[in-house]
XYZ file of C-alpha atoms in Angstrom:
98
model
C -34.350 5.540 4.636
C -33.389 3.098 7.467
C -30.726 3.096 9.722
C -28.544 0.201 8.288
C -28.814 1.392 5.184
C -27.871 4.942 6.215
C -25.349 3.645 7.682
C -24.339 1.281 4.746
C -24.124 4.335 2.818
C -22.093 6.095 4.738
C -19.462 2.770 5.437
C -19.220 2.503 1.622
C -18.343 6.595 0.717
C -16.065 6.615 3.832
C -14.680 3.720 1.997
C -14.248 5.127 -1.447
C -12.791 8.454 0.128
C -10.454 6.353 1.522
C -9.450 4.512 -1.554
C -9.310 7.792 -3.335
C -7.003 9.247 -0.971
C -4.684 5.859 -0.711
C -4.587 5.884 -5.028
C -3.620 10.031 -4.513
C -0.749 9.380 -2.182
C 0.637 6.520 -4.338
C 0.656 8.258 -7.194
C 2.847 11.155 -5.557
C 5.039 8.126 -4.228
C 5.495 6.502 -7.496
C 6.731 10.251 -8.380
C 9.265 10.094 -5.704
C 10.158 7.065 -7.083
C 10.826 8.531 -10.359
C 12.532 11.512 -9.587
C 13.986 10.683 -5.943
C 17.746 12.225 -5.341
C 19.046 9.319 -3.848
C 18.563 5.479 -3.098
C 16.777 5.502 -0.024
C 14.525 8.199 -1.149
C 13.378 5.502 -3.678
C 13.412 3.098 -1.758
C 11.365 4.675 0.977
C 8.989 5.610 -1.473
C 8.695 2.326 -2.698
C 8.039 0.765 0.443
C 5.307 3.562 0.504
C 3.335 2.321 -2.268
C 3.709 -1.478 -1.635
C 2.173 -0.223 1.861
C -0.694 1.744 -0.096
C -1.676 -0.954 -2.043
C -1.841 -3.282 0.545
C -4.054 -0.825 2.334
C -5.949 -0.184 -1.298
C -6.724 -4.020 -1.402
C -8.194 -4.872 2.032
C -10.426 -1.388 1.433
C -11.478 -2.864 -1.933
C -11.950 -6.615 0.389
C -14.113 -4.665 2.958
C -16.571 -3.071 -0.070
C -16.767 -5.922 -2.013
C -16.954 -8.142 1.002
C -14.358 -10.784 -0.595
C -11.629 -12.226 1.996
C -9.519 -13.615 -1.266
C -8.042 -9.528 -1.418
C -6.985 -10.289 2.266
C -4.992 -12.708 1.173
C -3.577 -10.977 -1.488
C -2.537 -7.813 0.808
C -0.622 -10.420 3.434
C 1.219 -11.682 0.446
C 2.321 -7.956 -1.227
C 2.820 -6.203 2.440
C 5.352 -10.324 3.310
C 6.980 -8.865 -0.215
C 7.180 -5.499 0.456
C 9.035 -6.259 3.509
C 11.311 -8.312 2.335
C 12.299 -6.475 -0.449
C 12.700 -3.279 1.907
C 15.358 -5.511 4.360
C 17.033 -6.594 1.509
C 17.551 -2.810 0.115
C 18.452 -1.792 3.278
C 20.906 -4.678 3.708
C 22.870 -3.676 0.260
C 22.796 -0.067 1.015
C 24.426 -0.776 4.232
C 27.017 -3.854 3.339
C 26.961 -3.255 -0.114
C 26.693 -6.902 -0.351
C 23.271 -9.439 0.082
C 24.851 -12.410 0.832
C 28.289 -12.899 2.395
């Protein structure tokens, strides 16, 4: 076996382990979601797995070797953001827009 595709090999596994691990955390996130005591807890944990799945798409961009999923992860982690401020904002004002 040759060296690039040794290493090849190894890229793509330490790339699936990854993926693996990102889908297992997510999944105990969307629990959180689910069952979380309080507002922030969800919300948190919501911001958690918009963060994943950002992560979960450029790792599936970087196997496939496909930019379009990087452009798809800017877009979810811009919403993700947003959506966490504007949480945030209610929770603290109790209001969105004044």
């Amino acid at each position: 076996m040759s060296e690039t595709t040794l290493l090849q090999t190894v890229f793509h596994t330490a790339v699936a382990g990854t993926t693996v691990l990102a889908s297992a955390l997510t999944l105990l996130c969307t629990y959180r979601i689910l069952a979380g005591p309080t507002v922030p807890d969800r919300t948190v944990a919501l911001d958690t797995v918009a963060t994943n799945v950002v992560a979960i798409g450029l790792l599936h961009s970087l196997n496939t070797d496909r930019g379009f999923f990087v452009l798809v992860a800017l877009v979810l982690a811009t919403v993700g953001f947003i959506t966490t401020v504007v949480v945030a904002k209610f929770l603290g004002e109790g209001a969105i827009v004044e």
